[in-house]
Amino acid sequence: MRERWPRSLTVPPQGLPPSRMALLGMLLGLLMASCFTFCLSHQNPEFALTSPEKSSTKEAERKETTAEEELDSEVLEVFHPTHEWQALRPGQAVPVGSHVRLNLQTGAREVKLQEEDKFQSNLKALKKGKRLDINANTYTSQDLKSALAKFKEGTEVESSKEDKARQAKIKRLFRPIEELKKDFEELNVVIETDMQIMVRLINKFNSSSSSLEEKIAALFDLEYYVHQMDNAQDLLSFGGLQVVINGLNSTEPLVKEYAAFVLGAAFSSNPKVQVEAIEGGALQKLLVILATEQPLTAKKKVLFALCSLLRHFPYAQQQFLKLGGLQVLRSLVQAKGTEVLAVRVVTLLYDLVTEKMFAEEEAELTQETSPEKLQQYRQVHLLPGLREQGWCEITAHLLALPEHDAREKVLQTLGALLATCRDRYHQDPQLSRTLVRLQAEYQALATLELQDGEDEGYFRELLGSINSLLKELR
């Protein structure tokens, strides 16, 4: 039978005023809300508004979190999840990359493997700051500290072993200098200095019992040592330089040749040796060899020694002019078959002319050159001597040489002598014809250089020198 409400509650009595009716309506609404709440509270707990299990679960979760913090210094049992959800017991460690959830019905934590790639899982876990995946059953913080300490000790021990092994290897490969000296003394081995070697070579060369081959070999080896400035000066200390200079008087052309070879190496940029050579009569002996009949190879070496003696030594240049050196060189250049020597002579004259010019200009501009040296250069009357000895015409005729390198050096010398030999150049019709012919030749060669992409080529420079001379002579 259906339950019905009492009539007194559903039908208001007749004749009640409106204010009483409003009060009864509010009471009726409150009664109905209380009945509805009572009915819902007796239904299935799953649909209850408040769940005792859930609040208890939250409290358990807080307790487990506190327990995990306390277990950091205790033994942690590593949990091995699968692809199915499994309950996680308190005190178990969760590997990196696992998927953890909280079951709201049972209040337990459940774990399973994630479906994504393991590398991505580990990467995400590291970014979130989760604990490392330790591939062992049980580890404690004390175990980790002990393992780290042992690792450091093992590294130090291994490093010390490697250092000792390396030091032992070095000792096997190299020996102390004191031991080596003792061994050499026991073997009667004497280490010679450069000075001692030069003394031995000079004695070998100066010995009457030495053969020609031994003397030549001694001079050849000596030339190697005197390239050094200190060794060349040491050659003076025991009279070795004078012995070599006296070798220029030998009747053997090879001895003259190699003696001049040694002197040329010793003279180069060595003022002290140059002064001793002048006082020892080297300049006269060199000029005598150039003025007499000698093999061409010997004259090459003698000319090399002469050039080394004269460069940057104004006093030697004065003596060269006094001894008739320009006449000797003129005869050497005009001889047949001496074209190679002619180019070297022209180069020497160019160097001497420009050297004096630069010395005077430097003295005027910087005042750094010593007055004595400048006075010596001013006493070298080279340009008047070249004009008197006919070098203006000799140099112009050498322009007919076929080699480009020889022509370049002759053109340089012609330009250096232009102020002194201008009138002689004008009186020489052959020089103008030669310059015009070379101008056409080098114009074609310069054009080929431009076609090959060479903006500043060798032949263009030669062409510029020829054009400058032609302009000066017109």
mmCIF file of C-alpha atoms in Angstrom, residues 47 49 88 256 271 296 303 333 344 356 401 437:
data_model
loop_
_atom_site.group_PDB
_atom_site.id
_atom_site.type_symbol
_atom_site.label_atom_id
_atom_site.label_comp_id
_atom_site.label_asym_id
_atom_site.label_seq_id
_atom_site.Cartn_x
_atom_site.Cartn_y
_atom_site.Cartn_z
ATOM 1 C CA PHE A 47 27.973 6.412 -3.613
ATOM 2 C CA LEU A 49 29.219 11.683 -0.118
ATOM 3 C CA LEU A 88 53.789 -2.485 -3.579
ATOM 4 C CA LYS A 256 144.109 28.040 -54.139
ATOM 5 C CA PRO A 271 134.497 42.909 -39.733
ATOM 6 C CA LEU A 296 137.829 29.136 -64.197
ATOM 7 C CA LEU A 303 136.069 36.288 -56.876
ATOM 8 C CA VAL A 333 135.439 40.571 -67.901
ATOM 9 C CA ARG A 344 129.307 38.520 -60.932
ATOM 10 C CA LYS A 356 128.146 54.002 -50.570
ATOM 11 C CA LEU A 401 123.987 38.644 -72.873
ATOM 12 C CA ARG A 437 115.140 45.563 -79.258
#
